[in-house]
């Protein structure tokens, strides 16, 4: 409940500043410019984006579920993330995969942590590449990349400790939990999961999931950003779509109301400012991207859930 309240407050602040600085008449830009024939392509691009995403999750779970199960629950999870706070759709996806595979929930949690590390790393690499490709790599534009890079570095340090210094990490954690009188909790609830996580990081188990991380974003989500511009007669270049995707991804990472309303719009508008484009266009574009994503993913998730229920009834 606290996370939900905090998220609503963050979104409320973002919406307040947006409505203070932008006029609703900005949306008159859409009059007579909507290319409805693009909308079916937008639906297909959203479906396509789930393909590499689901293949990566399929390999992260070491093929303990089928690709169909991975694909179905991925759509359901992303759709629910649009309406549930604190990425609640990801938790639902884990619970559904637990039922499909009988894998322990802690096992699934460790895999989704890896998934988020890969996503963050891929988005930052893509964002940096887009900025430098378009000649926008000035210091004022790199602060978000620096912060994101530090987060990735911290995650990588944690993964390295688990993989190469497991014994030392176990001793350190045991002493830390002992100081607060929770050593038995660590030994019974956490230690064996830490060992299991370390074993997964050994060998070539990460190669295939890593190989699908960049395609998930470049050939998946970025296409939806590109098509959204075509939908409203506001053509954008593909490198610009990559930049907006990076900024949008970073925006929704901020704790906010369900589906990142407000913060997502502010992030996209900042991209238009970086590119020297009209921020009013940015508000319209961000709203269209957000609305189409919400409508398409939630609708797809309803169909995916019905399919999942049908399979389990059989």
PDB file of C-alpha atoms in Angstrom:
ATOM      1  CA  UNK A   1       0.000   0.000   0.000  1.00  0.00           C
ATOM      2  CA  UNK A   2       2.843   2.399   0.817  1.00  0.00           C
ATOM      3  CA  UNK A   3       4.429   1.804  -2.585  1.00  0.00           C
ATOM      4  CA  UNK A   4       1.101   2.481  -4.286  1.00  0.00           C
ATOM      5  CA  UNK A   5       0.596   5.717  -2.352  1.00  0.00           C
ATOM      6  CA  UNK A   6       4.170   6.823  -3.065  1.00  0.00           C
ATOM      7  CA  UNK A   7       3.740   5.990  -6.762  1.00  0.00           C
ATOM      8  CA  UNK A   8       0.512   7.974  -6.962  1.00  0.00           C
ATOM      9  CA  UNK A   9       2.223  10.957  -5.333  1.00  0.00           C
ATOM     10  CA  UNK A  10       5.146  10.803  -7.803  1.00  0.00           C
ATOM     11  CA  UNK A  11       2.784  10.559 -10.772  1.00  0.00           C
ATOM     12  CA  UNK A  12       0.620  13.340  -9.341  1.00  0.00           C
ATOM     13  CA  UNK A  13       3.614  15.669  -9.095  1.00  0.00           C
ATOM     14  CA  UNK A  14       4.663  14.822 -12.663  1.00  0.00           C
ATOM     15  CA  UNK A  15       1.126  15.381 -14.002  1.00  0.00           C
ATOM     16  CA  UNK A  16       0.902  18.704 -12.135  1.00  0.00           C
ATOM     17  CA  UNK A  17       4.018  20.058 -13.812  1.00  0.00           C
ATOM     18  CA  UNK A  18       2.925  18.721 -17.186  1.00  0.00           C
ATOM     19  CA  UNK A  19      -0.488  20.388 -17.063  1.00  0.00           C
ATOM     20  CA  UNK A  20       1.120  23.566 -15.771  1.00  0.00           C
ATOM     21  CA  UNK A  21       3.503  23.793 -18.719  1.00  0.00           C
ATOM     22  CA  UNK A  22       1.378  22.386 -21.550  1.00  0.00           C
ATOM     23  CA  UNK A  23      -1.992  23.338 -22.954  1.00  0.00           C
ATOM     24  CA  UNK A  24      -4.604  20.704 -23.796  1.00  0.00           C
ATOM     25  CA  UNK A  25      -4.881  22.385 -27.194  1.00  0.00           C
ATOM     26  CA  UNK A  26      -1.583  20.688 -28.053  1.00  0.00           C
ATOM     27  CA  UNK A  27      -3.676  17.680 -29.042  1.00  0.00           C
ATOM     28  CA  UNK A  28      -5.192  19.625 -31.937  1.00  0.00           C
ATOM     29  CA  UNK A  29      -2.018  18.531 -33.706  1.00  0.00           C
ATOM     30  CA  UNK A  30      -3.741  15.174 -34.229  1.00  0.00           C
ATOM     31  CA  UNK A  31      -6.637  16.579 -36.270  1.00  0.00           C
ATOM     32  CA  UNK A  32      -6.728  14.830 -39.611  1.00  0.00           C
ATOM     33  CA  UNK A  33      -3.288  13.285 -39.095  1.00  0.00           C
ATOM     34  CA  UNK A  34      -4.100   9.876 -37.611  1.00  0.00           C
ATOM     35  CA  UNK A  35      -3.167   7.063 -40.002  1.00  0.00           C
ATOM     36  CA  UNK A  36      -5.455   4.292 -38.775  1.00  0.00           C
ATOM     37  CA  UNK A  37      -3.938   1.747 -41.160  1.00  0.00           C
ATOM     38  CA  UNK A  38      -0.830   1.836 -38.943  1.00  0.00           C
ATOM     39  CA  UNK A  39      -2.756   0.597 -35.905  1.00  0.00           C
ATOM     40  CA  UNK A  40      -2.889  -3.092 -36.991  1.00  0.00           C
ATOM     41  CA  UNK A  41       0.880  -2.906 -37.587  1.00  0.00           C
ATOM     42  CA  UNK A  42       1.265  -1.502 -34.076  1.00  0.00           C
ATOM     43  CA  UNK A  43      -0.637  -4.480 -32.666  1.00  0.00           C
ATOM     44  CA  UNK A  44       1.564  -6.894 -34.626  1.00  0.00           C
ATOM     45  CA  UNK A  45       4.730  -5.098 -33.508  1.00  0.00           C
ATOM     46  CA  UNK A  46       3.659  -5.449 -29.876  1.00  0.00           C
ATOM     47  CA  UNK A  47       3.068  -9.164 -30.380  1.00  0.00           C
ATOM     48  CA  UNK A  48       6.411  -9.518 -32.144  1.00  0.00           C
ATOM     49  CA  UNK A  49       8.205  -7.762 -29.265  1.00  0.00           C
ATOM     50  CA  UNK A  50       7.129 -10.591 -26.963  1.00  0.00           C
ATOM     51  CA  UNK A  51       8.880 -13.214 -29.104  1.00  0.00           C
ATOM     52  CA  UNK A  52      12.549 -12.506 -28.206  1.00  0.00           C
ATOM     53  CA  UNK A  53      11.407 -11.525 -24.701  1.00  0.00           C
ATOM     54  CA  UNK A  54       9.753 -14.929 -24.235  1.00  0.00           C
ATOM     55  CA  UNK A  55      12.643 -16.870 -25.779  1.00  0.00           C
ATOM     56  CA  UNK A  56      15.029 -15.228 -23.311  1.00  0.00           C
ATOM     57  CA  UNK A  57      12.762 -16.093 -20.367  1.00  0.00           C
ATOM     58  CA  UNK A  58      12.424 -19.647 -21.702  1.00  0.00           C
ATOM     59  CA  UNK A  59      16.219 -20.030 -21.550  1.00  0.00           C
ATOM     60  CA  UNK A  60      16.542 -18.245 -18.204  1.00  0.00           C
ATOM     61  CA  UNK A  61      14.272 -20.925 -16.749  1.00  0.00           C
ATOM     62  CA  UNK A  62      16.470 -23.566 -18.415  1.00  0.00           C
ATOM     63  CA  UNK A  63      13.555 -24.766 -20.558  1.00  0.00           C
ATOM     64  CA  UNK A  64      11.564 -25.894 -17.513  1.00  0.00           C
ATOM     65  CA  UNK A  65       8.464 -24.393 -19.157  1.00  0.00           C
ATOM     66  CA  UNK A  66       7.412 -24.504 -22.800  1.00  0.00           C
ATOM     67  CA  UNK A  67       7.844 -21.530 -25.124  1.00  0.00           C
ATOM     68  CA  UNK A  68       4.051 -21.227 -25.340  1.00  0.00           C
ATOM     69  CA  UNK A  69       3.836 -20.918 -21.560  1.00  0.00           C
ATOM     70  CA  UNK A  70       6.639 -18.364 -21.565  1.00  0.00           C
ATOM     71  CA  UNK A  71       4.998 -16.347 -24.357  1.00  0.00           C
ATOM     72  CA  UNK A  72       1.526 -16.431 -22.781  1.00  0.00           C
ATOM     73  CA  UNK A  73       2.627 -15.453 -19.281  1.00  0.00           C
ATOM     74  CA  UNK A  74       4.934 -12.741 -20.657  1.00  0.00           C
ATOM     75  CA  UNK A  75       1.971 -11.038 -22.321  1.00  0.00           C
ATOM     76  CA  UNK A  76      -0.119 -11.388 -19.156  1.00  0.00           C
ATOM     77  CA  UNK A  77       2.668 -10.005 -16.967  1.00  0.00           C
ATOM     78  CA  UNK A  78       3.356  -6.955 -19.126  1.00  0.00           C
ATOM     79  CA  UNK A  79      -0.355  -6.255 -19.486  1.00  0.00           C
ATOM     80  CA  UNK A  80      -0.840  -6.388 -15.718  1.00  0.00           C
ATOM     81  CA  UNK A  81       2.167  -4.113 -15.181  1.00  0.00           C
ATOM     82  CA  UNK A  82       0.048  -1.465 -16.894  1.00  0.00           C
ATOM     83  CA  UNK A  83      -2.581  -1.605 -14.146  1.00  0.00           C
ATOM     84  CA  UNK A  84      -0.855  -3.010 -11.043  1.00  0.00           C
ATOM     85  CA  UNK A  85       1.586  -1.004  -8.896  1.00  0.00           C
ATOM     86  CA  UNK A  86       5.200  -1.986  -8.169  1.00  0.00           C
ATOM     87  CA  UNK A  87       5.513  -4.173 -11.298  1.00  0.00           C
ATOM     88  CA  UNK A  88       2.837  -6.475  -9.920  1.00  0.00           C
ATOM     89  CA  UNK A  89       2.455  -8.126 -13.306  1.00  0.00           C
ATOM     90  CA  UNK A  90       5.934  -9.616 -12.971  1.00  0.00           C
ATOM     91  CA  UNK A  91       4.928 -11.265  -9.695  1.00  0.00           C
ATOM     92  CA  UNK A  92       1.790 -12.696 -11.322  1.00  0.00           C
ATOM     93  CA  UNK A  93       3.944 -14.037 -14.163  1.00  0.00           C
ATOM     94  CA  UNK A  94       6.217 -15.766 -11.645  1.00  0.00           C
ATOM     95  CA  UNK A  95       3.270 -17.351  -9.836  1.00  0.00           C
ATOM     96  CA  UNK A  96       1.867 -18.643 -13.137  1.00  0.00           C
ATOM     97  CA  UNK A  97       5.273 -20.022 -14.148  1.00  0.00           C
ATOM     98  CA  UNK A  98       5.560 -21.646 -10.728  1.00  0.00           C
ATOM     99  CA  UNK A  99       2.300 -23.474 -11.393  1.00  0.00           C
ATOM    100  CA  UNK A 100       3.464 -24.470 -14.872  1.00  0.00           C
ATOM    101  CA  UNK A 101       6.853 -25.774 -13.766  1.00  0.00           C
ATOM    102  CA  UNK A 102       6.727 -26.451 -10.006  1.00  0.00           C
ATOM    103  CA  UNK A 103       9.925 -24.406  -9.700  1.00  0.00           C
ATOM    104  CA  UNK A 104      10.330 -22.728  -6.283  1.00  0.00           C
ATOM    105  CA  UNK A 105       9.381 -19.058  -6.210  1.00  0.00           C
ATOM    106  CA  UNK A 106      12.832 -18.034  -4.981  1.00  0.00           C
ATOM    107  CA  UNK A 107      14.328 -19.748  -8.042  1.00  0.00           C
ATOM    108  CA  UNK A 108      12.047 -17.702 -10.280  1.00  0.00           C
ATOM    109  CA  UNK A 109      12.833 -14.483  -8.376  1.00  0.00           C
ATOM    110  CA  UNK A 110      16.553 -14.937  -8.996  1.00  0.00           C
ATOM    111  CA  UNK A 111      15.875 -15.341 -12.724  1.00  0.00           C
ATOM    112  CA  UNK A 112      13.721 -12.244 -12.950  1.00  0.00           C
ATOM    113  CA  UNK A 113      16.490 -10.311 -11.209  1.00  0.00           C
ATOM    114  CA  UNK A 114      18.829 -11.414 -13.993  1.00  0.00           C
ATOM    115  CA  UNK A 115      16.213 -10.449 -16.563  1.00  0.00           C
ATOM    116  CA  UNK A 116      16.008  -6.916 -15.152  1.00  0.00           C
ATOM    117  CA  UNK A 117      19.809  -6.584 -15.096  1.00  0.00           C
ATOM    118  CA  UNK A 118      19.913  -7.611 -18.772  1.00  0.00           C
ATOM    119  CA  UNK A 119      17.095  -5.208 -19.645  1.00  0.00           C
ATOM    120  CA  UNK A 120      18.726  -2.288 -17.883  1.00  0.00           C
ATOM    121  CA  UNK A 121      22.084  -3.030 -19.478  1.00  0.00           C
ATOM    122  CA  UNK A 122      20.568  -3.349 -22.951  1.00  0.00           C
ATOM    123  CA  UNK A 123      18.550  -0.130 -22.642  1.00  0.00           C
ATOM    124  CA  UNK A 124      21.545   1.895 -21.430  1.00  0.00           C
ATOM    125  CA  UNK A 125      23.763   0.565 -24.234  1.00  0.00           C
ATOM    126  CA  UNK A 126      21.064   1.378 -26.801  1.00  0.00           C
ATOM    127  CA  UNK A 127      20.477   4.836 -25.318  1.00  0.00           C
ATOM    128  CA  UNK A 128      24.183   5.669 -25.330  1.00  0.00           C
ATOM    129  CA  UNK A 129      24.530   4.377 -28.888  1.00  0.00           C
ATOM    130  CA  UNK A 130      21.578   6.476 -30.083  1.00  0.00           C
ATOM    131  CA  UNK A 131      22.907   9.635 -28.411  1.00  0.00           C
ATOM    132  CA  UNK A 132      26.371   9.310 -29.899  1.00  0.00           C
ATOM    133  CA  UNK A 133      25.064   8.259 -33.319  1.00  0.00           C
ATOM    134  CA  UNK A 134      23.011  11.440 -33.498  1.00  0.00           C
ATOM    135  CA  UNK A 135      25.879  13.562 -32.158  1.00  0.00           C
ATOM    136  CA  UNK A 136      24.112  14.313 -28.876  1.00  0.00           C
ATOM    137  CA  UNK A 137      26.691  12.894 -26.484  1.00  0.00           C
ATOM    138  CA  UNK A 138      27.287  16.170 -24.631  1.00  0.00           C
ATOM    139  CA  UNK A 139      27.864  16.033 -20.883  1.00  0.00           C
ATOM    140  CA  UNK A 140      24.406  17.475 -20.103  1.00  0.00           C
ATOM    141  CA  UNK A 141      22.798  14.519 -21.865  1.00  0.00           C
ATOM    142  CA  UNK A 142      24.940  11.875 -20.188  1.00  0.00           C
ATOM    143  CA  UNK A 143      23.880  12.298 -16.546  1.00  0.00           C
ATOM    144  CA  UNK A 144      21.065   9.722 -16.859  1.00  0.00           C
ATOM    145  CA  UNK A 145      23.458   7.340 -18.605  1.00  0.00           C
ATOM    146  CA  UNK A 146      25.933   7.821 -15.756  1.00  0.00           C
ATOM    147  CA  UNK A 147      23.318   7.073 -13.083  1.00  0.00           C
ATOM    148  CA  UNK A 148      22.062   4.041 -15.013  1.00  0.00           C
ATOM    149  CA  UNK A 149      25.638   2.875 -15.521  1.00  0.00           C
ATOM    150  CA  UNK A 150      26.321   3.071 -11.780  1.00  0.00           C
ATOM    151  CA  UNK A 151      23.212   0.978 -11.082  1.00  0.00           C
ATOM    152  CA  UNK A 152      24.351  -1.602 -13.637  1.00  0.00           C
ATOM    153  CA  UNK A 153      27.839  -1.598 -12.111  1.00  0.00           C
ATOM    154  CA  UNK A 154      26.399  -2.266  -8.653  1.00  0.00           C
ATOM    155  CA  UNK A 155      24.330  -5.162 -10.031  1.00  0.00           C
ATOM    156  CA  UNK A 156      27.341  -6.588 -11.868  1.00  0.00           C
ATOM    157  CA  UNK A 157      29.452  -6.375  -8.710  1.00  0.00           C
ATOM    158  CA  UNK A 158      26.756  -8.334  -6.903  1.00  0.00           C
ATOM    159  CA  UNK A 159      26.685 -10.987  -9.640  1.00  0.00           C
ATOM    160  CA  UNK A 160      30.485 -11.271  -9.616  1.00  0.00           C
ATOM    161  CA  UNK A 161      30.472 -11.720  -5.840  1.00  0.00           C
ATOM    162  CA  UNK A 162      27.865 -14.484  -6.116  1.00  0.00           C
ATOM    163  CA  UNK A 163      29.703 -16.224  -8.944  1.00  0.00           C
ATOM    164  CA  UNK A 164      33.354 -16.002  -7.872  1.00  0.00           C
ATOM    165  CA  UNK A 165      33.318 -15.195  -4.148  1.00  0.00           C
ATOM    166  CA  UNK A 166      30.361 -17.204  -2.910  1.00  0.00           C
ATOM    167  CA  UNK A 167      32.062 -18.536   0.237  1.00  0.00           C
ATOM    168  CA  UNK A 168      33.260 -15.088   1.282  1.00  0.00           C
ATOM    169  CA  UNK A 169      29.816 -13.621   0.568  1.00  0.00           C
ATOM    170  CA  UNK A 170      28.133 -16.369   2.606  1.00  0.00           C
ATOM    171  CA  UNK A 171      30.360 -15.624   5.596  1.00  0.00           C
ATOM    172  CA  UNK A 172      29.741 -11.893   5.297  1.00  0.00           C
ATOM    173  CA  UNK A 173      25.969 -12.317   5.052  1.00  0.00           C
ATOM    174  CA  UNK A 174      25.900 -14.802   7.927  1.00  0.00           C
ATOM    175  CA  UNK A 175      27.756 -12.344  10.183  1.00  0.00           C
ATOM    176  CA  UNK A 176      25.499  -9.491   9.079  1.00  0.00           C
ATOM    177  CA  UNK A 177      22.324 -11.461   9.826  1.00  0.00           C
ATOM    178  CA  UNK A 178      23.834 -12.664  13.134  1.00  0.00           C
ATOM    179  CA  UNK A 179      24.283  -9.061  14.241  1.00  0.00           C
ATOM    180  CA  UNK A 180      20.518  -8.542  14.048  1.00  0.00           C
ATOM    181  CA  UNK A 181      19.700 -11.954  15.477  1.00  0.00           C
ATOM    182  CA  UNK A 182      18.490 -13.442  12.190  1.00  0.00           C
ATOM    183  CA  UNK A 183      21.244 -15.984  11.469  1.00  0.00           C
ATOM    184  CA  UNK A 184      18.781 -18.906  11.476  1.00  0.00           C
ATOM    185  CA  UNK A 185      16.585 -17.090   8.946  1.00  0.00           C
ATOM    186  CA  UNK A 186      19.586 -16.670   6.658  1.00  0.00           C
ATOM    187  CA  UNK A 187      20.662 -20.325   6.969  1.00  0.00           C
ATOM    188  CA  UNK A 188      17.197 -21.789   6.383  1.00  0.00           C
ATOM    189  CA  UNK A 189      15.670 -19.291   3.928  1.00  0.00           C
ATOM    190  CA  UNK A 190      18.437 -17.608   1.926  1.00  0.00           C
ATOM    191  CA  UNK A 191      21.695 -19.537   1.883  1.00  0.00           C
ATOM    192  CA  UNK A 192      20.648 -22.466  -0.318  1.00  0.00           C
ATOM    193  CA  UNK A 193      19.024 -20.085  -2.809  1.00  0.00           C
ATOM    194  CA  UNK A 194      22.262 -18.123  -2.990  1.00  0.00           C
ATOM    195  CA  UNK A 195      24.110 -21.349  -3.798  1.00  0.00           C
ATOM    196  CA  UNK A 196      21.568 -22.241  -6.482  1.00  0.00           C
ATOM    197  CA  UNK A 197      21.883 -18.771  -8.022  1.00  0.00           C
ATOM    198  CA  UNK A 198      25.667 -19.100  -8.070  1.00  0.00           C
ATOM    199  CA  UNK A 199      25.445 -22.450  -9.847  1.00  0.00           C
ATOM    200  CA  UNK A 200      23.248 -20.929 -12.551  1.00  0.00           C
ATOM    201  CA  UNK A 201      25.859 -18.246 -13.204  1.00  0.00           C
ATOM    202  CA  UNK A 202      28.500 -20.869 -13.958  1.00  0.00           C
ATOM    203  CA  UNK A 203      29.210 -22.146 -17.466  1.00  0.00           C
ATOM    204  CA  UNK A 204      27.312 -21.042 -20.571  1.00  0.00           C
ATOM    205  CA  UNK A 205      23.783 -20.855 -19.155  1.00  0.00           C
ATOM    206  CA  UNK A 206      23.725 -17.071 -19.548  1.00  0.00           C
ATOM    207  CA  UNK A 207      24.931 -16.953 -23.164  1.00  0.00           C
ATOM    208  CA  UNK A 208      21.566 -17.570 -24.831  1.00  0.00           C
ATOM    209  CA  UNK A 209      19.540 -15.207 -22.595  1.00  0.00           C
ATOM    210  CA  UNK A 210      22.133 -12.468 -23.113  1.00  0.00           C
ATOM    211  CA  UNK A 211      22.032 -12.976 -26.880  1.00  0.00           C
ATOM    212  CA  UNK A 212      18.316 -12.130 -26.920  1.00  0.00           C
ATOM    213  CA  UNK A 213      18.516  -8.986 -24.768  1.00  0.00           C
ATOM    214  CA  UNK A 214      19.429  -6.437 -27.449  1.00  0.00           C
ATOM    215  CA  UNK A 215      17.055  -7.929 -30.094  1.00  0.00           C
ATOM    216  CA  UNK A 216      14.237  -7.743 -27.527  1.00  0.00           C
ATOM    217  CA  UNK A 217      14.594  -3.975 -27.404  1.00  0.00           C
ATOM    218  CA  UNK A 218      15.951  -3.030 -30.849  1.00  0.00           C
ATOM    219  CA  UNK A 219      13.768  -5.290 -33.003  1.00  0.00           C
ATOM    220  CA  UNK A 220      10.880  -5.429 -30.561  1.00  0.00           C
ATOM    221  CA  UNK A 221       9.935  -2.429 -28.474  1.00  0.00           C
ATOM    222  CA  UNK A 222      11.726   0.185 -30.623  1.00  0.00           C
ATOM    223  CA  UNK A 223       9.539  -0.692 -33.612  1.00  0.00           C
ATOM    224  CA  UNK A 224       6.417   0.184 -31.605  1.00  0.00           C
ATOM    225  CA  UNK A 225       7.876   3.608 -30.795  1.00  0.00           C
ATOM    226  CA  UNK A 226       8.682   4.125 -34.466  1.00  0.00           C
ATOM    227  CA  UNK A 227       5.194   3.094 -35.629  1.00  0.00           C
ATOM    228  CA  UNK A 228       3.516   5.302 -33.005  1.00  0.00           C
ATOM    229  CA  UNK A 229       5.020   8.334 -34.705  1.00  0.00           C
ATOM    230  CA  UNK A 230       3.715   7.174 -38.075  1.00  0.00           C
ATOM    231  CA  UNK A 231       0.282   6.573 -36.557  1.00  0.00           C
ATOM    232  CA  UNK A 232      -0.174  10.256 -35.702  1.00  0.00           C
ATOM    233  CA  UNK A 233       1.617  11.735 -38.705  1.00  0.00           C
ATOM    234  CA  UNK A 234       4.656  12.666 -36.618  1.00  0.00           C
ATOM    235  CA  UNK A 235       7.434  10.718 -38.356  1.00  0.00           C
ATOM    236  CA  UNK A 236      10.530  10.014 -36.300  1.00  0.00           C
ATOM    237  CA  UNK A 237      13.814   8.466 -37.319  1.00  0.00           C
ATOM    238  CA  UNK A 238      14.648   5.009 -35.989  1.00  0.00           C
ATOM    239  CA  UNK A 239      17.627   6.286 -33.905  1.00  0.00           C
ATOM    240  CA  UNK A 240      15.183   8.780 -32.345  1.00  0.00           C
ATOM    241  CA  UNK A 241      12.821   5.900 -31.571  1.00  0.00           C
ATOM    242  CA  UNK A 242      15.724   4.151 -29.815  1.00  0.00           C
ATOM    243  CA  UNK A 243      16.383   7.273 -27.742  1.00  0.00           C
ATOM    244  CA  UNK A 244      12.709   7.619 -26.783  1.00  0.00           C
ATOM    245  CA  UNK A 245      12.605   3.941 -25.879  1.00  0.00           C
ATOM    246  CA  UNK A 246      15.633   4.399 -23.602  1.00  0.00           C
ATOM    247  CA  UNK A 247      14.146   7.473 -21.907  1.00  0.00           C
ATOM    248  CA  UNK A 248      10.726   5.830 -21.593  1.00  0.00           C
ATOM    249  CA  UNK A 249      12.287   2.728 -20.055  1.00  0.00           C
ATOM    250  CA  UNK A 250      14.191   4.823 -17.529  1.00  0.00           C
ATOM    251  CA  UNK A 251      11.059   6.852 -16.805  1.00  0.00           C
ATOM    252  CA  UNK A 252       8.870   3.896 -15.880  1.00  0.00           C
ATOM    253  CA  UNK A 253      11.695   2.556 -13.681  1.00  0.00           C
ATOM    254  CA  UNK A 254      10.884   5.417 -11.291  1.00  0.00           C
ATOM    255  CA  UNK A 255       8.328   4.300  -8.674  1.00  0.00           C
ATOM    256  CA  UNK A 256       5.062   5.802  -9.894  1.00  0.00           C
ATOM    257  CA  UNK A 257       1.394   5.064 -10.360  1.00  0.00           C
ATOM    258  CA  UNK A 258       0.471   2.010 -12.442  1.00  0.00           C
ATOM    259  CA  UNK A 259       1.899   2.137 -15.977  1.00  0.00           C
ATOM    260  CA  UNK A 260       4.168   5.088 -15.171  1.00  0.00           C
ATOM    261  CA  UNK A 261       1.672   7.800 -16.013  1.00  0.00           C
ATOM    262  CA  UNK A 262       3.213  11.248 -15.775  1.00  0.00           C
ATOM    263  CA  UNK A 263       6.841  10.195 -15.385  1.00  0.00           C
ATOM    264  CA  UNK A 264       6.771   8.415 -18.752  1.00  0.00           C
ATOM    265  CA  UNK A 265       5.432  11.544 -20.447  1.00  0.00           C
ATOM    266  CA  UNK A 266       8.046  13.736 -18.766  1.00  0.00           C
ATOM    267  CA  UNK A 267      10.818  11.372 -19.894  1.00  0.00           C
ATOM    268  CA  UNK A 268       9.687  11.408 -23.531  1.00  0.00           C
ATOM    269  CA  UNK A 269       9.305  15.202 -23.516  1.00  0.00           C
ATOM    270  CA  UNK A 270      12.906  15.469 -22.311  1.00  0.00           C
ATOM    271  CA  UNK A 271      13.890  13.433 -25.376  1.00  0.00           C
ATOM    272  CA  UNK A 272      12.160  15.939 -27.668  1.00  0.00           C
ATOM    273  CA  UNK A 273      13.999  18.763 -25.909  1.00  0.00           C
ATOM    274  CA  UNK A 274      17.337  16.962 -26.343  1.00  0.00           C
ATOM    275  CA  UNK A 275      16.595  16.615 -30.057  1.00  0.00           C
ATOM    276  CA  UNK A 276      15.660  20.289 -30.324  1.00  0.00           C
ATOM    277  CA  UNK A 277      12.069  19.472 -31.210  1.00  0.00           C
ATOM    278  CA  UNK A 278       8.887  21.089 -29.920  1.00  0.00           C
ATOM    279  CA  UNK A 279       8.150  19.742 -26.404  1.00  0.00           C
ATOM    280  CA  UNK A 280       4.438  20.132 -27.201  1.00  0.00           C
ATOM    281  CA  UNK A 281       4.907  17.471 -29.863  1.00  0.00           C
ATOM    282  CA  UNK A 282       6.603  15.378 -27.197  1.00  0.00           C
ATOM    283  CA  UNK A 283       3.530  15.512 -24.946  1.00  0.00           C
ATOM    284  CA  UNK A 284       1.259  14.413 -27.798  1.00  0.00           C
ATOM    285  CA  UNK A 285       3.648  11.650 -28.881  1.00  0.00           C
ATOM    286  CA  UNK A 286       4.150  10.383 -25.316  1.00  0.00           C
ATOM    287  CA  UNK A 287       0.404  10.304 -24.695  1.00  0.00           C
ATOM    288  CA  UNK A 288      -0.235   8.356 -27.898  1.00  0.00           C
ATOM    289  CA  UNK A 289       2.568   5.869 -27.166  1.00  0.00           C
ATOM    290  CA  UNK A 290       1.350   5.390 -23.591  1.00  0.00           C
ATOM    291  CA  UNK A 291      -2.315   5.064 -24.557  1.00  0.00           C
ATOM    292  CA  UNK A 292      -1.727   2.627 -27.431  1.00  0.00           C
ATOM    293  CA  UNK A 293       0.622   0.528 -25.288  1.00  0.00           C
ATOM    294  CA  UNK A 294      -1.970   0.427 -22.514  1.00  0.00           C
ATOM    295  CA  UNK A 295      -4.844  -0.539 -24.799  1.00  0.00           C
ATOM    296  CA  UNK A 296      -2.929  -3.101 -26.846  1.00  0.00           C
ATOM    297  CA  UNK A 297      -1.044  -4.869 -24.041  1.00  0.00           C
ATOM    298  CA  UNK A 298      -3.989  -5.048 -21.658  1.00  0.00           C
ATOM    299  CA  UNK A 299      -6.241  -6.395 -24.421  1.00  0.00           C
ATOM    300  CA  UNK A 300      -3.635  -8.955 -25.468  1.00  0.00           C
ATOM    301  CA  UNK A 301      -3.159  -9.975 -21.838  1.00  0.00           C
ATOM    302  CA  UNK A 302      -6.904 -10.704 -21.520  1.00  0.00           C
ATOM    303  CA  UNK A 303      -6.768 -13.062 -24.503  1.00  0.00           C
ATOM    304  CA  UNK A 304      -3.527 -14.608 -23.208  1.00  0.00           C
ATOM    305  CA  UNK A 305      -5.107 -15.216 -19.797  1.00  0.00           C
ATOM    306  CA  UNK A 306      -8.135 -16.902 -21.360  1.00  0.00           C
ATOM    307  CA  UNK A 307      -5.749 -19.127 -23.342  1.00  0.00           C
ATOM    308  CA  UNK A 308      -3.764 -19.967 -20.195  1.00  0.00           C
ATOM    309  CA  UNK A 309      -6.963 -20.808 -18.295  1.00  0.00           C
ATOM    310  CA  UNK A 310      -8.223 -22.960 -21.165  1.00  0.00           C
ATOM    311  CA  UNK A 311      -4.993 -24.983 -21.201  1.00  0.00           C
ATOM    312  CA  UNK A 312      -5.137 -25.546 -17.447  1.00  0.00           C
ATOM    313  CA  UNK A 313      -8.765 -26.603 -17.560  1.00  0.00           C
ATOM    314  CA  UNK A 314      -7.829 -29.191 -20.198  1.00  0.00           C
TER     315      UNK A 314
END
